[in-house]
mmCIF file of C-alpha atoms in Angstrom:
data_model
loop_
_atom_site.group_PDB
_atom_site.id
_atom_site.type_symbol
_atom_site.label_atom_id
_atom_site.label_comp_id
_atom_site.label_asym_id
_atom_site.label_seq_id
_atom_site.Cartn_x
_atom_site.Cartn_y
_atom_site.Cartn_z
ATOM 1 C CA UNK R 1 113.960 74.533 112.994
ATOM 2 C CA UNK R 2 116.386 75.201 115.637
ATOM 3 C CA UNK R 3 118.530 77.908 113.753
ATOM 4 C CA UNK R 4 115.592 79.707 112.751
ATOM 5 C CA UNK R 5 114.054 80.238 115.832
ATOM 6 C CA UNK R 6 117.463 81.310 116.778
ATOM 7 C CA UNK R 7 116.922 83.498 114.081
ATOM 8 C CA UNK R 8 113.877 84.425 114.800
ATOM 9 C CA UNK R 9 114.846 85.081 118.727
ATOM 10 C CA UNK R 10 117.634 87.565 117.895
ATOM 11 C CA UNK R 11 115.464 89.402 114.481
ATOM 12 C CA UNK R 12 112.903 89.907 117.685
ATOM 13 C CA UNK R 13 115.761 91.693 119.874
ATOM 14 C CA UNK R 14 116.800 94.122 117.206
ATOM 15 C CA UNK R 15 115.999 97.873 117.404
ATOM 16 C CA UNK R 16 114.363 97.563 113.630
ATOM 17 C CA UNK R 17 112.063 94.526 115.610
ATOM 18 C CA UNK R 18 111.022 97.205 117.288
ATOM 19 C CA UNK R 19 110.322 100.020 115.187
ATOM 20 C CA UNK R 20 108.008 97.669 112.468
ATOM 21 C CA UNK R 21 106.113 96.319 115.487
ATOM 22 C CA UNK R 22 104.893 99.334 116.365
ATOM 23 C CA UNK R 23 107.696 101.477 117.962
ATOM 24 C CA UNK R 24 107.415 103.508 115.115
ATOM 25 C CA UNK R 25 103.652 103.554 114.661
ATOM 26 C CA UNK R 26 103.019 104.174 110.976
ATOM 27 C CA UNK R 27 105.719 101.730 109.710
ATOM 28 C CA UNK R 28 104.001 98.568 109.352
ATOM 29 C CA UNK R 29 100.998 100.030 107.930
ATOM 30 C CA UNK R 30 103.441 101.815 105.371
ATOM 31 C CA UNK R 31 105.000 98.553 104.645
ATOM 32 C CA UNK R 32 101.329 96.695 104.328
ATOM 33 C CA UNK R 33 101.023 99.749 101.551
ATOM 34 C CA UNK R 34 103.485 99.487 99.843
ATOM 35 C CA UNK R 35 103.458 95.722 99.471
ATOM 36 C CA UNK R 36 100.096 95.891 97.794
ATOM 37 C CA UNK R 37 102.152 98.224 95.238
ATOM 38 C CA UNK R 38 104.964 95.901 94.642
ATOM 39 C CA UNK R 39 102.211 93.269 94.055
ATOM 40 C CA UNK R 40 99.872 95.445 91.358
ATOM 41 C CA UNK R 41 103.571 95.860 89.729
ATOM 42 C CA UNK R 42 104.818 92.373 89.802
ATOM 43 C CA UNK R 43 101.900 90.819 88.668
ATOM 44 C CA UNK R 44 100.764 92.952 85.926
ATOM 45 C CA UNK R 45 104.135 93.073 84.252
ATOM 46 C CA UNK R 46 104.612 89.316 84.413
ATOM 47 C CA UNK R 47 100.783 89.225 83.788
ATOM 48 C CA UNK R 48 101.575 90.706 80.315
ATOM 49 C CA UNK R 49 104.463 88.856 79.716
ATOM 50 C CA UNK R 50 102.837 85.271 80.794
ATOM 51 C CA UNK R 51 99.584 85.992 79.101
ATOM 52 C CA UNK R 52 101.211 86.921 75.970
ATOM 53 C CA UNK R 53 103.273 83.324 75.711
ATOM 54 C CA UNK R 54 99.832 82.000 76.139
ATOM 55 C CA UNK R 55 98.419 84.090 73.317
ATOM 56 C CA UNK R 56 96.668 86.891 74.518
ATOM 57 C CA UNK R 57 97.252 90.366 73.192
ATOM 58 C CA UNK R 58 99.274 88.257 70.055
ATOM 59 C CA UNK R 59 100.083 91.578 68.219
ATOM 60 C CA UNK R 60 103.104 92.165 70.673
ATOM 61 C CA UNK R 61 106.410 90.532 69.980
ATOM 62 C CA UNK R 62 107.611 88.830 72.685
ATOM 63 C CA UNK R 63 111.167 90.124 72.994
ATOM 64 C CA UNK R 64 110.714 93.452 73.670
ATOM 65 C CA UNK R 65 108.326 92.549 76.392
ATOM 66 C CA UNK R 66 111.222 91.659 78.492
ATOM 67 C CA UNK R 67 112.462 95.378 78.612
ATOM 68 C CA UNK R 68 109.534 95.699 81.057
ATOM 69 C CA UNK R 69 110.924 92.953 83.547
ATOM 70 C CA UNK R 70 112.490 95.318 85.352
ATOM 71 C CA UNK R 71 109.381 97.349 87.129
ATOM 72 C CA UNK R 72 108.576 93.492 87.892
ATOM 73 C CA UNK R 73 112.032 93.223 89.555
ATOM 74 C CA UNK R 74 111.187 96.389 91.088
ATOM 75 C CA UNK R 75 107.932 95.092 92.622
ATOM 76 C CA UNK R 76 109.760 92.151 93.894
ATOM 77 C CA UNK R 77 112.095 93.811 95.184
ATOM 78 C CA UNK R 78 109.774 96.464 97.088
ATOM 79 C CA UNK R 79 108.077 93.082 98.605
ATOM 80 C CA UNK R 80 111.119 91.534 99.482
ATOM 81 C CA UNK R 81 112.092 94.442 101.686
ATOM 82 C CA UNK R 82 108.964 94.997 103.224
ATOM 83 C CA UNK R 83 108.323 91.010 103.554
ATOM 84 C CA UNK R 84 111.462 91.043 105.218
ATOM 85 C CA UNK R 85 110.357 94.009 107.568
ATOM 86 C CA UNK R 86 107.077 92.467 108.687
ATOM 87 C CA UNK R 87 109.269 89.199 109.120
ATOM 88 C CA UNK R 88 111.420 91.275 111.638
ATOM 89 C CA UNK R 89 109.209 92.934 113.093
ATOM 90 C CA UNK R 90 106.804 89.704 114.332
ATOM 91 C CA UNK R 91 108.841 86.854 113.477
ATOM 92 C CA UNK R 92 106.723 83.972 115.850
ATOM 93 C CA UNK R 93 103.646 84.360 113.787
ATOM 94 C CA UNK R 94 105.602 83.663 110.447
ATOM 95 C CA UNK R 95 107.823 80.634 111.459
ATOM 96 C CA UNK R 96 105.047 78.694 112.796
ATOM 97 C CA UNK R 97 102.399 79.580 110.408
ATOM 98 C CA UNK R 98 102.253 76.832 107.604
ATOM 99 C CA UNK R 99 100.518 79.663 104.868
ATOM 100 C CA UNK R 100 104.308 81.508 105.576
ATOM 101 C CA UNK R 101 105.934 78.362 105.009
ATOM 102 C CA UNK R 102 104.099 77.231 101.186
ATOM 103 C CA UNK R 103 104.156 80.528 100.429
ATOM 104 C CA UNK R 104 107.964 80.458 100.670
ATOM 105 C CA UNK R 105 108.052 77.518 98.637
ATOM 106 C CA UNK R 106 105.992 78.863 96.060
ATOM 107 C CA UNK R 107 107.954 82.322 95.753
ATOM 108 C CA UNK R 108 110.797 79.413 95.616
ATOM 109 C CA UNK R 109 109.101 77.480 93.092
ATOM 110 C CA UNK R 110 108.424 80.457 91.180
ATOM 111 C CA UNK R 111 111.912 81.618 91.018
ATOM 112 C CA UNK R 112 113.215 78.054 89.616
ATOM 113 C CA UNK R 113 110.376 78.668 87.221
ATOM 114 C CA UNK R 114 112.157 81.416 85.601
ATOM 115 C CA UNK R 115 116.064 79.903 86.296
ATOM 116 C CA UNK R 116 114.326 77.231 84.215
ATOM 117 C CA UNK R 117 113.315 79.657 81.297
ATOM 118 C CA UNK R 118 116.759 81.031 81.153
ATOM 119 C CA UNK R 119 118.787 77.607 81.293
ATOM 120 C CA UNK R 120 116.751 75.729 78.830
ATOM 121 C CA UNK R 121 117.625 78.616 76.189
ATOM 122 C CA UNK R 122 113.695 79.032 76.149
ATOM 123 C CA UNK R 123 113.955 82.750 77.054
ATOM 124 C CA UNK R 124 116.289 83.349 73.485
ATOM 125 C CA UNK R 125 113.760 81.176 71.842
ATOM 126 C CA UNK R 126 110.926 83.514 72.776
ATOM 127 C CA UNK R 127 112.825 86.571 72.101
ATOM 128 C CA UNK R 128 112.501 86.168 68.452
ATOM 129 C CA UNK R 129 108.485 85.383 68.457
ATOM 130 C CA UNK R 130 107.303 88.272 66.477
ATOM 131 C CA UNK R 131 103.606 89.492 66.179
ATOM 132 C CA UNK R 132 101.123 86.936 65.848
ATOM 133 C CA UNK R 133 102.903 84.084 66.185
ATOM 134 C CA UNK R 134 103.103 81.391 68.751
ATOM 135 C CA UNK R 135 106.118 80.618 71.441
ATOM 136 C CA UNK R 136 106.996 77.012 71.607
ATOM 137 C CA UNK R 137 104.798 75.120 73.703
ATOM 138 C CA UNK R 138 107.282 74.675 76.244
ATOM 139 C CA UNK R 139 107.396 78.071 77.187
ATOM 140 C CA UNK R 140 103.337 78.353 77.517
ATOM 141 C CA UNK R 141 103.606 75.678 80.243
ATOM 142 C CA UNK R 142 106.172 77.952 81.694
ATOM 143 C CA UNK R 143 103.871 80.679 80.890
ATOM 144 C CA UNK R 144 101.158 78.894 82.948
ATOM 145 C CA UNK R 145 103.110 77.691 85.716
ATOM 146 C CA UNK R 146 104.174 81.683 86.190
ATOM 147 C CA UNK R 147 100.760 82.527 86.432
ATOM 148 C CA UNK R 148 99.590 79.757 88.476
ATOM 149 C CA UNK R 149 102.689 80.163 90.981
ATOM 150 C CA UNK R 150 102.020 84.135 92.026
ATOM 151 C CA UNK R 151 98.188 83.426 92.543
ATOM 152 C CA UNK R 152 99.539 80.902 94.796
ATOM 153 C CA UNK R 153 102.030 83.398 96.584
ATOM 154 C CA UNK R 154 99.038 85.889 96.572
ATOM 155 C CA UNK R 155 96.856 82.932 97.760
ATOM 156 C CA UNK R 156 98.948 81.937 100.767
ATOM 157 C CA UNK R 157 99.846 85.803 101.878
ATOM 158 C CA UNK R 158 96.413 86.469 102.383
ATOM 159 C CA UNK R 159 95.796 82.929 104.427
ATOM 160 C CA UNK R 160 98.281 83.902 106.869
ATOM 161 C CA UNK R 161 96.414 85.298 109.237
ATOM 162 C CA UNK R 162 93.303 82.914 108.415
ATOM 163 C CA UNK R 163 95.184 78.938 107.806
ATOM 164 C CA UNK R 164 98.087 80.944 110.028
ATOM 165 C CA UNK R 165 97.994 83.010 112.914
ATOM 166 C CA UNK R 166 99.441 86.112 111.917
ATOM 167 C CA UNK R 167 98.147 89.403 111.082
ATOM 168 C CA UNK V 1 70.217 105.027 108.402
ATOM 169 C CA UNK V 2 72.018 103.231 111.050
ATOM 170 C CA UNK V 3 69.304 100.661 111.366
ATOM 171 C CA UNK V 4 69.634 100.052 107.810
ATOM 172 C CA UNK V 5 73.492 99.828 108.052
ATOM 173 C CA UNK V 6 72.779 97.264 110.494
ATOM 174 C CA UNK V 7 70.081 94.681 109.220
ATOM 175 C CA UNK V 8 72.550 94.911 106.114
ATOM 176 C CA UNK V 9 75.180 93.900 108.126
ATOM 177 C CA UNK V 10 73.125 91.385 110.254
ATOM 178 C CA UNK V 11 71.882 89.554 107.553
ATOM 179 C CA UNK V 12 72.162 86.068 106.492
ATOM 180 C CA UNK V 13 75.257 86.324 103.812
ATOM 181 C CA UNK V 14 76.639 89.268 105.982
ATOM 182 C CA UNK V 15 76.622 87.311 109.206
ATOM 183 C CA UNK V 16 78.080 84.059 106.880
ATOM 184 C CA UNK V 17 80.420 86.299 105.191
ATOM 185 C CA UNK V 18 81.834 87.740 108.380
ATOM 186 C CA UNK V 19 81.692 85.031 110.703
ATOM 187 C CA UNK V 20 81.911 81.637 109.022
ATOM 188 C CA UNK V 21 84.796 79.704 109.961
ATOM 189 C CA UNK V 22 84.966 78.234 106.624
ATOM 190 C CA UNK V 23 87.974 79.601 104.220
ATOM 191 C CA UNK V 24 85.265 79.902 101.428
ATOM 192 C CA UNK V 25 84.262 83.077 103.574
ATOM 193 C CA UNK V 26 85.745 85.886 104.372
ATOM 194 C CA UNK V 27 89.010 84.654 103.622
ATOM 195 C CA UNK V 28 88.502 83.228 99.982
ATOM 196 C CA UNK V 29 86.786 87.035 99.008
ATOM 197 C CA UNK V 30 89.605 88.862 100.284
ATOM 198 C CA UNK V 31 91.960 86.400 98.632
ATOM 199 C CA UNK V 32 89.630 87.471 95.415
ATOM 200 C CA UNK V 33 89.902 90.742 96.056
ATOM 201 C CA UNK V 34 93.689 91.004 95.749
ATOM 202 C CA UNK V 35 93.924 88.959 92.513
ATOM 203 C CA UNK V 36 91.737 91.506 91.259
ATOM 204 C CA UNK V 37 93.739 94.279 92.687
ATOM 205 C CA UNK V 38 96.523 92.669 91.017
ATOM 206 C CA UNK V 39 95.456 91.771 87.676
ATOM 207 C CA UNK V 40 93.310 95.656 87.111
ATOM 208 C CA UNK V 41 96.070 97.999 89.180
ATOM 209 C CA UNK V 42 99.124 95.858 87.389
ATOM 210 C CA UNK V 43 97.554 95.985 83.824
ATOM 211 C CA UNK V 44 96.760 99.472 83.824
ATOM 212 C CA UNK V 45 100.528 100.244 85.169
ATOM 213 C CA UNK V 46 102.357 98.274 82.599
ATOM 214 C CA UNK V 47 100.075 100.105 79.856
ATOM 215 C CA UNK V 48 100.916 103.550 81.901
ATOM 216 C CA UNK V 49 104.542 102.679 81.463
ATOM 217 C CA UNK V 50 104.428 101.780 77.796
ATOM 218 C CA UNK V 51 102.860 105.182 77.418
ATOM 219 C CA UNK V 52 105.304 106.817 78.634
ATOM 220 C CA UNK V 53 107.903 105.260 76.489
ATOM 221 C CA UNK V 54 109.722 102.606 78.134
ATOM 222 C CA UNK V 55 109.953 99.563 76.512
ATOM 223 C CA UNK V 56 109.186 101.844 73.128
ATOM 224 C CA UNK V 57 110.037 98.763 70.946
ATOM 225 C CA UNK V 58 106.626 97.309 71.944
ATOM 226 C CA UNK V 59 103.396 98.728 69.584
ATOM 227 C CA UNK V 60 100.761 99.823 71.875
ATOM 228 C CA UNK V 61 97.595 99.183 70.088
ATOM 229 C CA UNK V 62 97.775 95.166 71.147
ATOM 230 C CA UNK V 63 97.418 96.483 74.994
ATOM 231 C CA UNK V 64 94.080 97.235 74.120
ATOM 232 C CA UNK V 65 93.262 93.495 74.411
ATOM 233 C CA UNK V 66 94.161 93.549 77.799
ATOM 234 C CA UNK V 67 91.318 95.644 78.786
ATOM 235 C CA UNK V 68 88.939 92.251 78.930
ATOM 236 C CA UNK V 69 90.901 91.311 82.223
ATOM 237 C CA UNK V 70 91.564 94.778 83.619
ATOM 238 C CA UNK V 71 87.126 94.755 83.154
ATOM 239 C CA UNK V 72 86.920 91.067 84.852
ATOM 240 C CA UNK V 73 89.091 92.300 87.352
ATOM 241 C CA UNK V 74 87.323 95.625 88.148
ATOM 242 C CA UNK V 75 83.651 93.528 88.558
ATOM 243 C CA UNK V 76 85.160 90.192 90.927
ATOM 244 C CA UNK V 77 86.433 93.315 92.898
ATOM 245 C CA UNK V 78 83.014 95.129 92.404
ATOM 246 C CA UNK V 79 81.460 92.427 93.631
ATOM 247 C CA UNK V 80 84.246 90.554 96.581
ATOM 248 C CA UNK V 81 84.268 94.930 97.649
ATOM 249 C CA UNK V 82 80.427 94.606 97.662
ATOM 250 C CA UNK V 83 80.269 91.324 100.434
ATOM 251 C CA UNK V 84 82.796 92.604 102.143
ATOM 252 C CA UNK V 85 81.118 96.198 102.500
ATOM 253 C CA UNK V 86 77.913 93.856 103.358
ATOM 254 C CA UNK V 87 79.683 92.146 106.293
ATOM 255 C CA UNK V 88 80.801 95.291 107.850
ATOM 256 C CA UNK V 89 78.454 97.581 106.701
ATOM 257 C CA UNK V 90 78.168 99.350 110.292
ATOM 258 C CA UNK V 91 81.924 100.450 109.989
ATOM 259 C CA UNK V 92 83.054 100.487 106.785
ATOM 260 C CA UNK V 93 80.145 102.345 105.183
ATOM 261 C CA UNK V 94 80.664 105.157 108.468
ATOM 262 C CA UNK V 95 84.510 105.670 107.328
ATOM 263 C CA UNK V 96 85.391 108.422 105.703
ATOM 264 C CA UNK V 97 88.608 106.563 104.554
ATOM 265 C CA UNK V 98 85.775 104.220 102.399
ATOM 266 C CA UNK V 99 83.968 107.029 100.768
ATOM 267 C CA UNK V 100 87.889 108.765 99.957
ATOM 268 C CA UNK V 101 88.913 105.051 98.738
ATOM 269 C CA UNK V 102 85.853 105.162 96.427
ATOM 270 C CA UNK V 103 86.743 108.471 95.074
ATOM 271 C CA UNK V 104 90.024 107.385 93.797
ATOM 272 C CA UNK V 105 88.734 104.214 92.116
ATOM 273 C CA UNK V 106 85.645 106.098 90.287
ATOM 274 C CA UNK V 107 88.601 108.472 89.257
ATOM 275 C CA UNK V 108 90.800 105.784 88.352
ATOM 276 C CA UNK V 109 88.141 104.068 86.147
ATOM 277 C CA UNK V 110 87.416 107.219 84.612
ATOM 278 C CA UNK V 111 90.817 107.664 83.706
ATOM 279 C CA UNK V 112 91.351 103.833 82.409
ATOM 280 C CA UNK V 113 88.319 104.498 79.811
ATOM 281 C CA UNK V 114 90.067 107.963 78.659
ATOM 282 C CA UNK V 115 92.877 106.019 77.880
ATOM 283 C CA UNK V 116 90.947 103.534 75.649
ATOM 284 C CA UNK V 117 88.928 106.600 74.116
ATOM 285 C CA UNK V 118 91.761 109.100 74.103
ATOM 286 C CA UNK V 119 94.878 106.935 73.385
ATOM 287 C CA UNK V 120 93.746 103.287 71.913
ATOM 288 C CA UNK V 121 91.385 104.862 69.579
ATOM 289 C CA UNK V 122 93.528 107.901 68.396
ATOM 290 C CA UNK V 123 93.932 107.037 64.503
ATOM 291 C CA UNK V 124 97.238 107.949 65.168
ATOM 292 C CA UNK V 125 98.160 105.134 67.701
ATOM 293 C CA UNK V 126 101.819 103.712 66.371
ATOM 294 C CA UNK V 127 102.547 106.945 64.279
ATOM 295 C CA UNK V 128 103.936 109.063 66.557
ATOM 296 C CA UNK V 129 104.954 108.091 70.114
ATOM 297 C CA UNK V 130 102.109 108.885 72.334
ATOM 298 C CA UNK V 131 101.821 112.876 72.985
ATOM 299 C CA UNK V 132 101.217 114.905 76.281
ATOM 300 C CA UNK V 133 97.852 114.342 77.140
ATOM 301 C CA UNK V 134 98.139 110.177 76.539
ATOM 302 C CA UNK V 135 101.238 110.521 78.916
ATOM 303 C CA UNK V 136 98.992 113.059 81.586
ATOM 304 C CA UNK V 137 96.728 110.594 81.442
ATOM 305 C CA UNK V 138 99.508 107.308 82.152
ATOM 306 C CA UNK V 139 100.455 109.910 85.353
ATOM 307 C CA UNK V 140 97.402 110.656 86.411
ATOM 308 C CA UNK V 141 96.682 106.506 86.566
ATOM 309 C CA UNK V 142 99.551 105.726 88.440
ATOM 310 C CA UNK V 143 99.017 108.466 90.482
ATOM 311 C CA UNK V 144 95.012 107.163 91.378
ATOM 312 C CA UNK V 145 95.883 103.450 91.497
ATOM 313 C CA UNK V 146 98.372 104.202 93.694
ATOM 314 C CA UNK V 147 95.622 106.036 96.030
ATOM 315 C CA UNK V 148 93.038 103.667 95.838
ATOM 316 C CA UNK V 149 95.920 101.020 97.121
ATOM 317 C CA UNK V 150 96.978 103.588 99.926
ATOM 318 C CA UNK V 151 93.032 104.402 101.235
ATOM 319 C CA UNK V 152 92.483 100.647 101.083
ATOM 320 C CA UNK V 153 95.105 99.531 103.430
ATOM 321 C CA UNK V 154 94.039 102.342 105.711
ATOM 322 C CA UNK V 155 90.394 101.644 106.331
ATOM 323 C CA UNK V 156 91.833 99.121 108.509
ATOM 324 C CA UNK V 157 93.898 102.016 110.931
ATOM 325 C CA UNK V 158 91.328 104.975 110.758
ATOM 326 C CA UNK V 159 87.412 104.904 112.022
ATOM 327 C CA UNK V 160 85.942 102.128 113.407
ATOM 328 C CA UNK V 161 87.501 98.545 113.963
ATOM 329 C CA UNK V 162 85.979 96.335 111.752
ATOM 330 C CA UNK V 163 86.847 92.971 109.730
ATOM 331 C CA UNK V 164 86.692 89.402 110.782
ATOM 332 C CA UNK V 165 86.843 88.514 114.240
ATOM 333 C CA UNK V 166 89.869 87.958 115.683
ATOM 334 C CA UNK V 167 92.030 89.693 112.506
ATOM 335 C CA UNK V 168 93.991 91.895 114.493
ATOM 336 C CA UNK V 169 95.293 94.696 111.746
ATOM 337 C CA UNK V 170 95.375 97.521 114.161
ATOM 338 C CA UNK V 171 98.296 99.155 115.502
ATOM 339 C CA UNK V 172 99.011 97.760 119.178
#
C-alpha cells in the first residue's frame, strides 16, 4: 500500500498528470471515447470466439476464429493505454476505490483464464473443431468463465464512480 | 414542452431512477447499458471485419446467428437509453449532442439490417468473397458505431449538466 501511493504521489507530479486531468482539456474525454471503442472491440471479438465454444453460431470452425484475436488484442491494448492515462491523470480516486481494485483482479483473473487455455493444450484442441461440432467441455467452462470475467471488468468500471469515488 | 420535459423527469421512476441510492438504480442501467454497447457495437465490428476479408478462412453465413444478441442488445439499450433519457429528460432531451447521437444509431441500425438483407441473404454468400457494396456497407458500420460511441461520451461535456448527483464527468 505504501509503494503505491508512492506511486501514485509521483504519477500525480508528472507533466502527463497534468495534461489528462485537464491541462489539456479534451484529453480525458478523448480517452473516456476511445475506451468505449476498445471495449465494443474486445468484447465482440472474444464474444464470438467464447460464444462459439459454447455453441452458438456452430457453422464456424473454431480455429480460424483465432485469426480475429488480434482486433481483441487491439481493444485491450487501446484500454490499457487509456486505463493507464486516466490512472495518471487522478490516481487517489483509483487506489482507494475498491470497484478499481476487483476490477484489477478480474482483468487479472481473466488473463490467467486464457494462460490457462494455452498451457493446458486446450487452445490446439479447439483449433481443430470444425463446423458443427462441439469443443471439449473443458474449454466451454473456459468459454464461460471468459464471458463471465469481462462483464465483471465492465461491471466494476462502471461502479467506480458509484461503489468508488471516482469519476 | 418544457413542462412536459419536466413532469417526465419528476416522476416517480425518473426521480427513483436518478436519485436512489440503491446500485439497482442508476448505476445497474448504465452498467446495462454498456454490456449492450458491448455485445451490439462488438458483434457488428467483428462481422464488419470478416467482410472485409480478414480472417477469410471463416464462412460468413454462420454470423448471421449472431444477429439474435446484436437484437437483445439493441432493445436492453432501447430500453436502459429510455430510463435514463426519463431521469434527465430536462437536459438530455434539450442537447443537441442527444438528437446527433440518435442519428448515428438509427443510421447504424439501418445499416446492420442492409447487411442481413444485402450480404447474409445474397444467394451468393460463400461463393465469391463479399463484393464492394457488402464491404461499403462493413465501412460505413464501423464508421456509425464508432459515432454513436463518440456522441455518447459527449452528452456528458456539451449542453446542460445532467446525470446522477454527485457524478462529476465534466471537465474541471
Amino acid at each position: 500500500m505504501y509503494i503505491l501511493r508512492a506511486i501514485a504521489t509521483w504519477l500525480h507530479s508528472t507533466k502527463l498528470s497534468w495534461a489528462v486531468a485537464g491541462g489539456m482539456p479534451w484529453l480525458w474525454p478523448l480517452c473516456e471515447t476511445l475506451h468505449f471503442m476498445g471495449l465494443a472491440l474486445l468484447v465482440g471479438i472474444v464474444g464470438v470466439f467464447d460464444l462459439r465454444m459454447l455453441g452458438m453460431a456452430k457453422g464456424l470452425p473454431v480455429g480460424p476464429i483465432q485469426r480475429l484475436m488480434p482486433w481483441a488484442m487491439l481493444g485491450f491494448t487501446i484500454n490499457l493505454t487509456t486505463g493507464f492515462l486516466f490512472f495518471t491523470g487522478d490516481p487517489f480516486q483509483y487506489i482507494h476505490n475498491i470497484a478499481f481494485g476487483f476490477k484489477m483482479l478480474f482483468i487479472a483473473l481473466a488473463g490467467v483464464n486464457a494462460i490457462l487455455f494455452y498451457v493446458t493444450g486446450l487452445s490446439r484442441r479447439v483449433d481443430g473443431v470444425g463446423p458443427g461440432h462441439d469443443v471439449p467441455p473443458a474449454a466451454k467452462v473456459i468459454a464461460a468463465a471468459s464471458l463471465f470475467l469481462w462483464i465483471g471488468v465492465m461491471y466494476w468500471g462502471r461502479m467506480l464512480p458509484f461503489i468508488g469515488n471516482a469519476f | 414542452m418544457t413542462d412536459f420535459l419536466a413532469s417526465l423527469e419528476n416522476s416517480g421512476f425518473g426521480t427513483w431512477v436518478r436519485e436512489s441510492s440503491s446500485l439497482w438504480a442508476y448505476p445497474t442501467i448504465l452498467f446495462m447499458h454498456t454490456i449492450g454497447l458491448g455485445f451490439l457495437v462488438g458483434l457488428n465490428v467483428a462481422i464488419d471485419l470478416r467482410i472485409l476479408g480478414f480472417a477469410d478462412r471463416l464462412p460468413l453465413a454462420p454470423f448471421e446467428r449472431f444477429y439474435r444478441i446484436m437484437w437483445a442488445a439493441f432493445w436492453i439499450n432501447a430500453l436502459s437509453g429510455t430510463a435514463l433519457l426519463v431521469a434527465d429528460a430536462t437536459t438530455k432531451l434539450t442537447n443537441r449532442v442527444f438528437y446527433i447521437k440518435m442519428g448515428f444509431i438509427a443510421l447504424a441500425v439501418i445499416n446492420m439490417m442492409l447487411i442481413r438483407h444485402r450480404v447474409f441473404r445474397d444467394p451468393e454468400i460463400g461463393r465469391a468473397p463479399p463484393g464492394g457494396f457488402a464491404r461499403m456497407l462493413a465501412v460505413m458500420s464501423i464508421v456509425l458505431w464508432a459515432g454513436a460511441i463518440t456522441a455518447g461520451r459527449l452528452m456528458a461535456y456539451f449542453g446542460p449538466v445532467s446525470g446522477a448527483p454527485g457524478l462529476q464527468n465534466r471537465l474541471p
